[in-house]
Short mmCIF file of C-alpha atoms and ligand atoms in Angstrom, two decimals:
data_model
loop_
_atom_site.label_atom_id
_atom_site.label_comp_id
_atom_site.label_asym_id
_atom_site.label_seq_id
_atom_site.Cartn_x
_atom_site.Cartn_y
_atom_site.Cartn_z
CA MET A 1 217.10 74.29 221.03
CA THR A 2 215.47 72.75 218.20
CA GLY A 3 214.73 76.20 216.08
CA THR A 4 215.86 76.59 212.99
CA SER A 5 215.21 80.21 212.51
CA ASP A 6 217.90 81.72 214.81
CA GLY A 7 220.73 80.81 212.04
CA PHE A 8 222.23 77.73 213.64
CA MET A 9 221.69 75.78 210.46
CA GLN A 10 222.57 78.54 208.59
CA ASP A 11 225.85 79.32 210.16
CA ALA A 12 226.79 75.47 210.13
CA TYR A 13 226.20 74.89 206.69
CA SER A 14 228.34 78.02 205.62
CA ARG A 15 231.14 76.30 207.92
CA ILE A 16 230.75 73.05 206.01
CA HIS A 17 230.59 74.77 202.67
CA ALA A 18 233.81 77.10 203.90
CA SER A 19 235.73 73.80 204.98
CA VAL A 20 234.91 71.76 202.03
CA SER A 21 235.18 74.46 199.43
CA SER A 22 233.23 72.41 197.15
CA ASN A 23 233.93 74.15 193.83
CA SER A 24 237.61 74.19 193.98
CA THR A 25 239.84 71.41 192.80
CA ALA A 26 242.34 71.35 195.78
CA PRO A 27 245.05 68.64 195.45
CA LEU A 28 245.32 66.21 198.03
CA PRO A 29 247.82 67.57 200.44
CA SER A 30 245.29 69.79 202.01
CA THR A 31 242.68 67.10 202.19
CA LEU A 32 244.08 63.65 203.25
CA PRO A 33 244.47 63.75 207.22
CA GLN A 34 247.74 63.66 208.96
CA PRO A 35 248.47 60.82 211.28
CA ALA A 36 247.79 63.46 214.09
CA GLN A 37 244.55 64.45 212.92
CA LEU A 38 243.49 60.97 212.61
CA HIS A 39 244.71 60.51 216.27
CA HIS A 40 243.29 63.68 217.55
CA ALA A 41 239.88 63.05 216.10
CA ARG A 42 240.01 59.28 217.75
CA ALA A 43 240.87 60.63 221.06
CA SER A 44 237.94 63.14 220.82
CA LEU A 45 235.39 59.82 220.57
CA PRO A 46 233.15 59.74 223.70
CA SER A 47 234.20 57.01 225.84
CA PRO A 48 232.67 55.33 228.83
CA ALA A 49 235.64 55.33 230.74
CA GLY A 50 235.31 59.50 230.61
CA ASP A 51 236.07 61.55 233.50
CA GLY A 52 234.33 59.07 235.79
CA ASP A 53 232.88 62.07 238.24
CA GLY A 54 230.20 59.62 239.68
CA ALA A 55 227.61 62.04 238.73
CA THR A 56 225.60 59.69 236.74
CA ALA A 57 226.44 56.19 235.61
CA TYR A 58 227.16 57.14 231.92
CA PRO A 59 228.63 60.72 232.00
CA TYR A 60 230.02 60.48 228.52
CA LEU A 61 226.07 60.14 227.70
CA GLN A 62 225.30 63.45 228.99
CA GLY A 63 224.44 65.91 226.32
CA ARG A 64 226.92 68.42 225.09
CA GLY A 65 224.33 70.54 223.23
CA ARG A 66 224.03 71.37 219.64
CA GLN A 67 226.77 74.12 219.14
CA ALA A 68 229.46 72.19 221.27
CA THR A 69 228.49 68.99 219.22
CA VAL A 70 228.87 70.80 215.66
CA GLU A 71 232.31 72.27 217.08
CA HIS A 72 233.54 68.88 217.44
CA LEU A 73 231.97 67.32 214.25
CA LEU A 74 233.86 70.06 212.28
CA ASP A 75 236.48 70.47 214.21
CA ASP A 76 238.03 67.20 215.25
CA ILE A 77 235.92 64.58 212.79
CA ALA A 78 235.85 66.69 209.45
CA PRO A 79 239.75 66.78 209.45
CA ALA A 80 240.15 63.13 209.68
CA LEU A 81 237.84 62.11 207.05
CA ASN A 82 240.02 61.34 203.89
CA GLY A 83 239.11 64.01 201.56
CA GLN A 84 237.89 62.08 198.55
CA ASN A 85 235.00 64.89 197.47
CA ARG A 86 237.71 67.54 198.12
CA SER A 87 240.18 66.39 195.66
CA SER A 88 240.35 65.94 192.07
CA ARG A 89 243.01 63.09 192.24
CA TYR A 90 241.65 60.53 194.61
CA TRP A 91 241.56 57.83 192.17
CA GLY A 92 241.26 55.10 194.95
CA PHE A 93 238.52 52.19 194.56
CA VAL A 94 235.80 53.63 192.26
CA THR A 95 235.34 56.92 194.05
CA GLY A 96 232.78 59.33 192.67
CA ALA A 97 232.74 63.10 194.06
CA VAL A 98 229.62 64.80 194.19
CA LEU A 99 228.45 67.39 191.84
CA PRO A 100 227.47 70.80 193.34
CA VAL A 101 224.07 70.21 192.27
CA ALA A 102 223.83 67.26 193.57
CA GLU A 103 225.27 68.20 196.89
CA VAL A 104 222.37 71.00 197.16
CA ALA A 105 219.36 68.37 196.16
CA ASP A 106 220.97 66.14 199.08
CA ASN A 107 220.58 68.92 201.46
CA LEU A 108 217.24 69.27 200.53
CA VAL A 109 216.40 65.57 200.58
CA SER A 110 217.35 65.90 204.40
CA ALA A 111 215.89 69.32 204.92
CA HIS A 112 212.58 67.37 203.72
CA ASP A 113 212.98 64.11 204.90
CA GLN A 114 210.59 62.41 202.30
CA ASN A 115 209.83 59.27 202.91
CA VAL A 116 209.32 57.27 199.68
CA GLN A 117 208.00 54.53 200.43
CA VAL A 118 204.67 54.28 199.27
CA HIS A 119 203.38 55.85 195.51
CA LEU A 120 200.73 58.77 197.16
CA PRO A 121 200.31 60.98 194.10
CA GLY A 122 197.50 62.97 195.97
CA GLN A 123 200.04 63.79 198.77
CA THR A 124 203.56 63.87 197.46
CA ILE A 125 205.35 63.69 193.81
CA ALA A 126 208.38 62.10 195.25
CA THR A 127 207.71 58.68 193.41
CA GLU A 128 207.19 60.49 190.13
CA VAL A 129 210.16 62.21 190.40
CA GLU A 130 211.87 58.96 191.54
CA ASP A 131 210.48 57.58 187.94
CA ALA A 132 211.29 60.48 185.93
CA ALA A 133 215.15 60.16 186.92
CA LEU A 134 215.11 56.10 186.18
CA ARG A 135 213.69 57.16 182.90
CA MET A 136 216.19 59.90 182.07
CA LEU A 137 218.79 57.19 183.10
CA LEU A 138 217.48 54.54 180.73
CA ASP A 139 217.73 56.78 177.93
CA VAL A 140 221.20 58.26 178.99
CA LEU A 141 222.40 54.81 178.98
CA ARG A 142 220.49 53.86 175.69
CA LEU A 143 218.92 50.78 176.98
CA GLY A 144 215.59 51.22 175.40
CA PRO A 145 211.90 52.13 176.19
CA ALA A 146 210.84 52.26 179.74
CA VAL A 147 208.21 49.82 179.13
CA GLY A 148 210.76 47.42 178.69
CA TRP A 149 212.15 47.94 181.77
CA SER A 150 209.00 47.86 184.19
CA GLY A 151 210.98 46.52 187.27
CA ARG A 152 213.11 49.93 188.34
CA THR A 153 214.06 51.40 191.55
CA PHE A 154 216.85 53.29 193.24
CA THR A 155 218.83 51.30 195.78
CA THR A 156 221.71 51.99 198.17
CA GLY A 157 224.16 50.93 196.13
CA ALA A 158 225.50 48.44 193.55
CA THR A 159 225.66 45.57 196.02
CA ALA A 160 222.00 46.09 197.05
CA SER A 161 221.37 46.24 193.55
CA ASN A 162 223.14 42.84 192.86
CA ILE A 163 221.33 41.17 195.59
CA LEU A 164 217.97 42.17 193.76
CA GLY A 165 219.66 40.64 190.71
CA LEU A 166 220.08 37.48 192.40
CA ALA A 167 216.86 37.36 194.00
CA CYS A 168 214.93 38.35 190.85
CA GLY A 169 217.08 35.28 189.18
CA ARG A 170 216.34 32.62 191.73
CA GLU A 171 212.64 33.58 191.77
CA ASP A 172 212.40 33.26 188.04
CA ILE A 173 214.47 30.23 187.14
CA LEU A 174 212.72 28.19 190.04
CA SER A 175 209.16 29.50 189.83
CA ALA A 176 209.63 28.34 185.95
CA ARG A 177 210.80 25.14 186.92
CA VAL A 178 208.30 24.70 190.15
CA SER A 179 205.50 25.47 187.29
CA ALA A 180 207.03 23.15 184.73
CA ALA A 181 206.89 20.34 187.59
CA GLY A 182 203.23 20.76 187.90
CA TYR A 183 202.96 23.00 191.14
CA THR A 184 201.33 26.19 189.72
CA GLU A 185 199.78 27.54 193.15
CA LYS A 186 203.17 29.27 194.38
CA THR A 187 206.33 30.77 193.26
CA ALA A 188 209.83 30.13 194.35
CA SER A 189 209.85 33.59 196.81
CA GLU A 190 206.62 32.12 198.65
CA LEU A 191 207.73 28.71 198.89
CA GLY A 192 211.35 29.11 199.54
CA ILE A 193 214.61 27.70 197.97
CA LEU A 194 214.19 24.59 199.72
CA ALA A 195 210.83 23.78 198.48
CA ALA A 196 210.93 25.03 195.21
CA CYS A 197 214.07 23.07 194.60
CA LEU A 198 212.90 19.90 196.00
CA ARG A 199 209.44 20.10 193.95
CA ALA A 200 211.22 21.16 190.74
CA GLY A 201 214.38 18.92 190.89
CA VAL A 202 216.92 21.39 191.51
CA LYS A 203 220.10 20.11 193.09
CA GLU A 204 221.99 23.10 192.69
CA ILE A 205 221.90 26.94 191.96
CA ARG A 206 224.85 28.33 190.04
CA VAL A 207 226.18 32.09 189.69
CA LEU A 208 228.41 31.77 186.38
CA THR A 209 230.74 34.89 186.18
CA SER A 210 234.05 35.99 185.38
CA MET A 211 235.97 37.95 188.08
CA GLY A 212 232.61 38.94 189.49
CA HIS A 213 232.78 41.61 191.98
CA SER A 214 233.69 40.90 195.54
CA SER A 215 229.90 41.99 196.26
CA LEU A 216 228.47 39.11 193.98
CA SER A 217 229.48 36.44 196.28
CA LYS A 218 228.21 38.74 199.41
CA ALA A 219 224.83 38.99 197.36
CA ALA A 220 224.87 35.11 196.41
CA SER A 221 225.05 34.34 200.24
CA ILE A 222 222.47 36.79 201.48
CA VAL A 223 219.78 35.18 199.09
CA GLY A 224 220.86 31.96 199.72
CA LEU A 225 222.52 30.57 197.25
CA GLY A 226 225.63 30.43 198.56
CA SER A 227 228.86 32.16 197.81
CA ALA A 228 230.46 28.85 197.25
CA ASN A 229 227.97 28.57 193.86
CA VAL A 230 229.50 31.60 192.11
CA HIS A 231 231.74 29.86 189.53
CA GLU A 232 234.38 31.61 187.67
CA LEU A 233 234.34 30.73 183.81
CA ALA A 234 237.46 32.71 182.53
CA HIS A 235 237.39 32.89 178.92
CA SER A 236 241.54 32.13 179.25
CA ALA A 237 244.27 33.11 181.75
CA ASP A 238 245.30 36.14 179.65
CA GLU A 239 241.63 37.49 179.66
CA PRO A 240 240.12 36.46 182.70
CA TRP A 241 237.47 39.27 182.94
CA ARG A 242 235.95 37.51 179.38
CA LEU A 243 233.18 35.19 180.20
CA ASP A 244 233.83 31.63 178.25
CA LEU A 245 230.21 31.53 176.76
CA ASP A 246 230.98 27.41 175.71
CA ALA A 247 231.58 26.96 179.35
CA VAL A 248 228.38 28.85 179.87
CA GLN A 249 226.71 26.49 177.46
CA SER A 250 227.96 23.04 179.08
CA GLU A 251 226.84 24.66 182.61
CA LEU A 252 223.32 25.36 181.14
CA GLN A 253 222.86 21.85 179.76
CA GLN A 254 223.44 19.98 183.02
CA ASP A 255 220.56 18.24 184.59
CA GLY A 256 219.18 19.49 187.73
CA VAL A 257 221.19 22.74 187.67
CA ALA A 258 219.75 26.28 187.38
CA CYS A 259 222.05 29.19 186.38
CA ILE A 260 222.42 32.86 186.80
CA VAL A 261 224.83 34.23 184.58
CA ALA A 262 226.12 37.33 186.29
CA LEU A 263 228.36 39.59 183.63
CA SER A 264 231.36 41.82 185.06
CA ALA A 265 230.54 45.28 182.58
CA GLY A 266 233.26 45.88 183.54
CA GLU A 267 235.43 44.18 185.86
CA VAL A 268 236.69 46.21 188.56
CA ASN A 269 240.41 46.19 188.20
CA THR A 270 240.68 46.53 184.56
CA GLY A 271 237.32 47.71 183.45
CA ARG A 272 237.35 45.34 180.52
CA PHE A 273 233.85 43.74 179.87
CA ALA A 274 232.72 39.65 180.36
CA THR A 275 230.88 39.98 176.81
CA GLN A 276 232.69 41.54 173.88
CA GLY A 277 229.52 42.74 172.19
CA LEU A 278 225.98 42.20 170.67
CA GLU A 279 226.99 38.82 168.89
CA ASP A 280 227.99 37.65 172.56
CA MET A 281 224.94 38.94 174.10
CA LYS A 282 222.64 37.47 171.25
CA ARG A 283 224.16 34.24 171.67
CA LEU A 284 223.86 34.42 175.64
CA ARG A 285 220.06 35.69 175.18
CA GLN A 286 219.39 32.81 173.38
CA MET A 287 221.19 30.13 175.73
CA ALA A 288 219.57 31.59 178.42
CA ASP A 289 215.93 31.40 177.19
CA GLN A 290 216.59 27.88 175.80
CA TYR A 291 217.68 26.70 179.11
CA GLY A 292 215.85 28.87 181.56
CA ALA A 293 218.77 30.68 182.98
CA TRP A 294 218.72 34.58 183.94
CA ILE A 295 221.27 37.28 182.62
CA HIS A 296 222.06 39.99 185.51
CA VAL A 297 224.70 42.57 184.30
CA ASP A 298 226.72 44.33 187.04
CA GLY A 299 227.36 47.49 185.28
CA ALA A 300 228.18 49.40 188.20
CA PHE A 301 230.32 51.57 186.83
CA GLY A 302 230.97 50.35 183.07
CA ILE A 303 227.48 50.39 182.15
CA PHE A 304 228.36 54.23 181.41
CA ALA A 305 230.53 53.51 178.67
CA ARG A 306 227.20 53.30 176.97
CA ALA A 307 226.65 57.05 177.50
CA LEU A 308 229.98 58.12 176.22
CA PRO A 309 229.93 60.42 172.97
CA ASP A 310 229.03 58.72 169.80
CA THR A 311 232.65 59.35 168.36
CA ASP A 312 235.53 57.08 166.86
CA GLU A 313 237.28 58.13 170.23
CA PHE A 314 234.95 55.70 172.10
CA SER A 315 233.61 53.26 168.80
CA ARG A 316 235.49 50.34 170.61
CA LEU A 317 233.89 50.78 174.15
CA HIS A 318 230.52 51.22 172.47
CA GLN A 319 231.03 48.15 170.82
CA THR A 320 231.89 46.09 173.74
CA ALA A 321 228.79 47.41 175.80
CA ALA A 322 226.53 47.04 172.99
CA GLY A 323 223.69 44.22 173.89
CA LEU A 324 223.76 44.38 177.43
CA GLU A 325 220.29 45.48 177.36
CA LEU A 326 219.49 42.20 176.36
CA ALA A 327 219.77 41.32 179.67
CA ASP A 328 217.19 40.36 182.42
CA SER A 329 218.26 42.85 185.21
CA ILE A 330 221.21 45.33 185.38
CA THR A 331 223.00 46.97 188.37
CA VAL A 332 224.09 50.68 187.93
CA ASP A 333 225.73 53.18 190.49
CA GLY A 334 224.80 56.91 191.02
CA HIS A 335 227.46 57.35 193.49
CA LYS A 336 230.34 56.46 191.37
CA LEU A 337 230.41 57.76 187.72
CA LEU A 338 227.21 59.77 188.25
CA ASN A 339 228.81 61.67 190.94
CA VAL A 340 226.05 61.82 193.26
CA PRO A 341 226.18 61.16 197.00
CA TYR A 342 226.27 57.60 198.79
CA ASP A 343 224.07 55.94 198.88
CA CYS A 344 222.69 55.50 195.57
CA GLY A 345 222.38 52.83 193.36
CA VAL A 346 219.72 51.77 190.46
CA PHE A 347 218.46 48.53 189.56
CA PHE A 348 216.47 47.91 186.15
CA THR A 349 214.80 44.70 185.43
CA ARG A 350 212.50 43.46 182.37
CA GLN A 351 209.72 42.34 184.45
CA ALA A 352 208.17 44.00 187.40
CA SER A 353 205.96 41.06 188.18
CA VAL A 354 209.53 39.01 189.22
CA LEU A 355 210.88 41.90 191.20
CA THR A 356 207.25 42.63 193.27
CA ARG A 357 207.15 38.86 193.92
CA VAL A 358 210.38 39.15 195.85
CA CYS A 359 209.99 42.69 197.57
CA ARG A 360 205.91 42.50 197.78
CA ASN A 361 204.79 43.52 201.41
CA PRO A 362 202.00 40.87 201.76
CA ASN A 363 198.55 42.00 203.60
CA ALA A 364 199.13 45.53 203.14
CA ALA A 365 196.58 46.40 200.80
CA TYR A 366 196.38 50.14 202.23
CA LEU A 367 199.91 50.35 200.97
CA SER A 368 199.00 49.14 197.82
CA SER A 369 198.78 52.00 194.90
CA GLU A 370 195.88 52.86 192.62
CA ALA A 371 197.96 53.86 189.47
CA ALA A 372 199.93 50.54 188.15
CA GLU A 373 201.90 53.11 186.26
CA ILE A 374 204.38 53.64 189.04
CA GLN A 375 205.34 51.33 191.82
CA SER A 376 205.17 51.65 195.11
CA PRO A 377 208.99 51.62 196.24
CA LEU A 378 208.29 49.51 199.04
CA ASN A 379 207.08 46.56 196.87
CA VAL A 380 210.14 46.69 194.25
CA GLY A 381 213.05 47.14 196.69
CA LEU A 382 214.71 46.11 200.01
CA GLU A 383 213.69 48.93 202.42
CA ASN A 384 210.12 49.89 203.25
CA SER A 385 210.70 53.40 204.74
CA ARG A 386 213.57 55.19 202.62
CA ARG A 387 215.49 58.15 201.83
CA PHE A 388 214.54 60.35 198.64
CA ARG A 389 218.11 59.44 197.25
CA ALA A 390 216.83 59.78 193.30
CA LEU A 391 216.86 63.81 193.76
CA PRO A 392 220.39 64.04 193.43
CA ALA A 393 220.41 61.77 190.83
CA TYR A 394 217.53 63.55 189.19
CA ALA A 395 219.34 66.97 189.54
CA VAL A 396 222.25 65.51 187.91
CA LEU A 397 220.51 64.49 185.12
CA LEU A 398 218.37 67.66 184.76
CA SER A 399 221.18 69.59 185.21
CA GLU A 400 223.87 68.04 182.94
CA GLY A 401 221.58 66.40 180.17
CA ARG A 402 222.92 63.67 178.21
CA GLU A 403 225.52 65.78 176.42
CA GLY A 404 226.87 67.31 179.56
CA LEU A 405 226.93 63.88 181.11
CA ALA A 406 228.62 62.43 178.08
CA GLY A 407 231.48 65.16 178.04
CA MET A 408 232.27 64.28 182.00
CA PHE A 409 232.56 60.62 181.14
CA ALA A 410 234.65 61.66 178.32
CA ARG A 411 237.10 63.49 180.37
CA MET A 412 237.19 60.49 182.67
CA VAL A 413 237.92 58.16 180.11
CA ARG A 414 240.58 60.56 178.38
CA LEU A 415 242.18 60.99 182.03
CA ALA A 416 242.64 57.46 182.20
CA ARG A 417 244.14 56.41 178.60
CA GLY A 418 246.69 59.51 179.31
CA ILE A 419 247.82 57.53 182.48
CA ALA A 420 247.77 54.42 180.75
CA GLU A 421 250.10 56.23 177.66
CA VAL A 422 252.33 57.63 180.47
CA VAL A 423 252.93 54.36 182.10
CA ARG A 424 253.39 52.68 178.49
CA GLU A 425 256.08 55.08 177.53
CA SER A 426 257.94 55.04 180.73
CA PRO A 427 261.22 52.51 180.47
CA ASP A 428 259.98 51.96 184.41
CA TYR A 429 256.32 50.72 184.41
CA LEU A 430 254.30 47.89 182.74
CA LEU A 431 250.76 48.28 181.56
CA LEU A 432 248.47 45.88 182.29
CA PRO A 433 246.83 43.62 181.60
CA ASP A 434 249.63 41.82 179.44
CA TRP A 435 249.65 38.77 177.98
CA GLN A 436 251.77 37.34 175.01
CA GLY A 437 254.93 38.97 176.24
CA GLN A 438 253.22 42.37 175.58
CA GLU A 439 251.73 44.99 177.83
CA TYR A 440 247.93 45.51 177.20
CA GLY A 441 248.56 42.44 174.97
CA GLY A 442 249.73 44.71 172.43
CA ALA A 443 246.37 46.47 171.82
CA GLY A 444 245.81 49.87 171.22
CA LEU A 445 243.91 51.76 174.38
CA GLY A 446 240.49 51.89 173.00
CA ASP A 447 239.41 49.33 175.56
CA THR A 448 240.46 51.85 178.10
CA HIS A 449 237.44 52.76 180.01
CA ILE A 450 238.29 54.54 183.69
CA CYS A 451 240.61 51.86 185.01
CA VAL A 452 244.17 51.67 184.56
CA LEU A 453 246.39 48.79 185.90
CA PHE A 454 249.97 49.04 186.14
CA ARG A 455 252.87 47.56 187.81
CA ALA A 456 256.79 48.86 188.46
CA LYS A 457 258.94 46.48 186.24
CA GLU A 458 261.48 46.50 189.18
CA ASP A 459 259.95 44.22 191.84
CA SER A 460 261.45 45.84 194.86
CA LEU A 461 259.71 49.05 193.76
CA ASN A 462 256.54 47.47 192.94
CA ASP A 463 256.44 46.35 196.52
CA VAL A 464 256.11 50.05 197.90
CA LEU A 465 254.59 51.50 194.98
CA VAL A 466 251.09 52.10 196.16
CA GLU A 467 252.69 53.11 199.32
CA THR A 468 254.93 55.37 197.76
CA ILE A 469 252.50 57.12 195.35
CA ASN A 470 250.03 57.96 197.82
CA ALA A 471 252.54 59.13 200.49
CA THR A 472 253.45 61.86 197.32
CA GLY A 473 250.36 63.23 198.87
CA SER A 474 249.36 64.76 195.07
CA TRP A 475 247.76 61.36 193.93
CA TYR A 476 245.83 58.64 195.72
CA VAL A 477 245.42 55.19 194.21
CA SER A 478 244.46 51.57 195.27
CA GLY A 479 246.50 48.27 195.81
CA THR A 480 245.62 45.50 193.66
CA LYS A 481 247.05 42.01 192.50
CA TRP A 482 247.23 40.76 188.74
CA LYS A 483 248.32 37.48 188.35
CA GLY A 484 249.74 36.96 191.69
CA GLN A 485 251.54 40.21 191.79
CA LYS A 486 251.12 43.81 193.56
CA ALA A 487 249.88 46.17 191.14
CA VAL A 488 248.47 49.40 191.19
CA ARG A 489 244.68 50.53 190.36
CA VAL A 490 243.74 54.15 189.33
CA ALA A 491 239.97 54.51 188.90
CA VAL A 492 239.00 57.93 187.42
CA ALA A 493 235.45 58.88 189.05
CA ASN A 494 235.47 62.41 190.00
CA TRP A 495 234.03 65.57 187.77
CA ARG A 496 236.88 67.65 189.50
CA ILE A 497 239.45 66.32 186.97
CA ASN A 498 241.59 68.31 185.05
CA VAL A 499 242.78 66.17 182.28
CA THR A 500 246.36 68.10 181.26
CA GLU A 501 247.26 69.40 184.75
CA ASP A 502 246.62 65.72 186.16
CA LEU A 503 248.24 63.97 183.81
CA GLU A 504 251.19 66.15 183.87
CA LEU A 505 251.50 65.76 187.23
CA VAL A 506 251.41 61.72 187.10
CA ARG A 507 254.15 61.75 184.50
CA ARG A 508 256.39 63.68 186.80
CA SER A 509 255.81 61.90 190.02
CA LEU A 510 255.89 58.82 188.13
CA ALA A 511 259.21 59.40 186.81
CA SER A 512 260.44 60.63 189.92
CA ILE A 513 259.89 57.64 192.07
CA ALA A 514 261.33 55.33 189.55
CA GLU A 515 264.29 57.61 189.60
CA GLU A 516 264.51 57.89 193.76
CA HIS A 517 264.11 54.39 194.06
CA LYS A 518 267.16 53.67 191.55
CA THR A 519 269.11 56.49 193.57
CA ALA A 520 268.21 54.58 196.99
CA LYS A 521 269.28 51.38 195.59
CA SER A 522 272.38 52.12 194.18
CA ASN A 523 273.34 53.55 197.67
CA SER A 524 272.61 51.11 199.63
C1 LIG B 601 231.60 48.99 193.16
C2 LIG B 601 231.05 48.17 192.59
C3 LIG B 601 230.10 47.29 193.25
C4 LIG B 601 229.63 47.43 194.69
O1 LIG B 601 228.80 48.62 194.96
P1 LIG B 601 228.65 49.34 195.98
O2 LIG B 601 227.87 50.81 195.18
O3 LIG B 601 229.99 49.79 196.94
O4 LIG B 601 227.57 48.79 196.84
C5 LIG B 601 229.53 46.05 192.60
N1 LIG B 601 230.02 45.89 191.40
C6 LIG B 601 230.85 46.39 190.77
C7 LIG B 601 231.19 45.91 189.18
C8 LIG B 601 231.32 47.52 191.26
O5 LIG B 601 232.26 48.16 190.68
#
């Protein structure tokens, strides 16, 4: 029943792979489930109201056996998944696909089920593989030497990394104030926020941001800062993703207020950055040092702009993303642009000591590692027991190398810019953000990373545009709002894209959607 030598797993894996065909670039129609498939899957879910034969109190909990279960998974459940990894044109949310080498590594992770909790160099190489991947990623992102990022760990995703970022910020800015007030025996993580604030005379902790991702508010709530203390300091109504540095300065100067600056890099609708480059970051660093603030960068997908090829084509993005290495902590997503499976994120911070003060398991000397070089993951992250989620990221970094990754990211940007151009050339659509009466502010597309935002000029089309695009079954987008109006957001984060073919399809699709809408309107 539980043996693996009888071909059960081999057979199941080959059926999974046949159904996913992970090397093809299937267009969406074959992958988005039909309503009937969703209905069928829903009806197939076990329910206590089942046959009611009275043989047992819970007939639906009678084991079906593994073979029947696998049939159920493959025949009922799998066809009702949205197929995001099976399509090259699933551009909703910011959804990466899975590179084949990452999928192989992920299967190895499950097969070995290595717990990566304690650094045990005499027993397993796992923590060293994690650290090798983190170091490679630092270099790919050009963040400077690994010694400067002594706090580093794999997380479950950008939300978890943002939680760590705010927790570290909280620990650092409060502990410095507690200690300055003469209480040196305990830090904020030991005292708790309430006692720390009382001792340090802090009345409020604020998170300063510009169009911070929704997970930032969640993180502020979880770490006890309060989601209502996330303050939006937009540079202007036209460029709300930009952080108003003058406003930051006046917040930092306030008595009794301690601040964490959380930079959107980039912002999830537009892909644009809170700071405009090295000069902004230098000014922020100087202010943070002067007033005891913490700088956290939410670079979930945007930070990968730093890994693009060093050519004129991407020079605007390189300029804009410059200086982010001056932050105290950085969030990176693996399961988006790096194209590894869920759940994979990364957290970097300058000071390992701050991170261990937040995450340390006390009174567990037997768990501490001999070598200080590599931290035991349980003392630098949210979980104790954890999956070897570093391995797929390690495999991608190793297999693609810096150039391979730069090439993959470049293709994503080229497709996004191509779509932006299609929108801009069309008489029926408006490329966003728009300001001063001009789409995209009249600027070139050099600031376009992997997100494209647009709407239909005709309001009645705009109302149904997202649904209409998705109903074509050939590409998939997300709906969002820009300046109070419905808008379409395309986010390209998938290694399977084919820039030329995809662009042609989007061009034809957008034109025919506008045409059909005009015809329908004039007929009604
Ligand atoms: C996606 C995203 C998040 C949340 O990431 P998860 O990996 O879904 O937890 C946070 N910030 C930004 C900027 C994002 O794009």
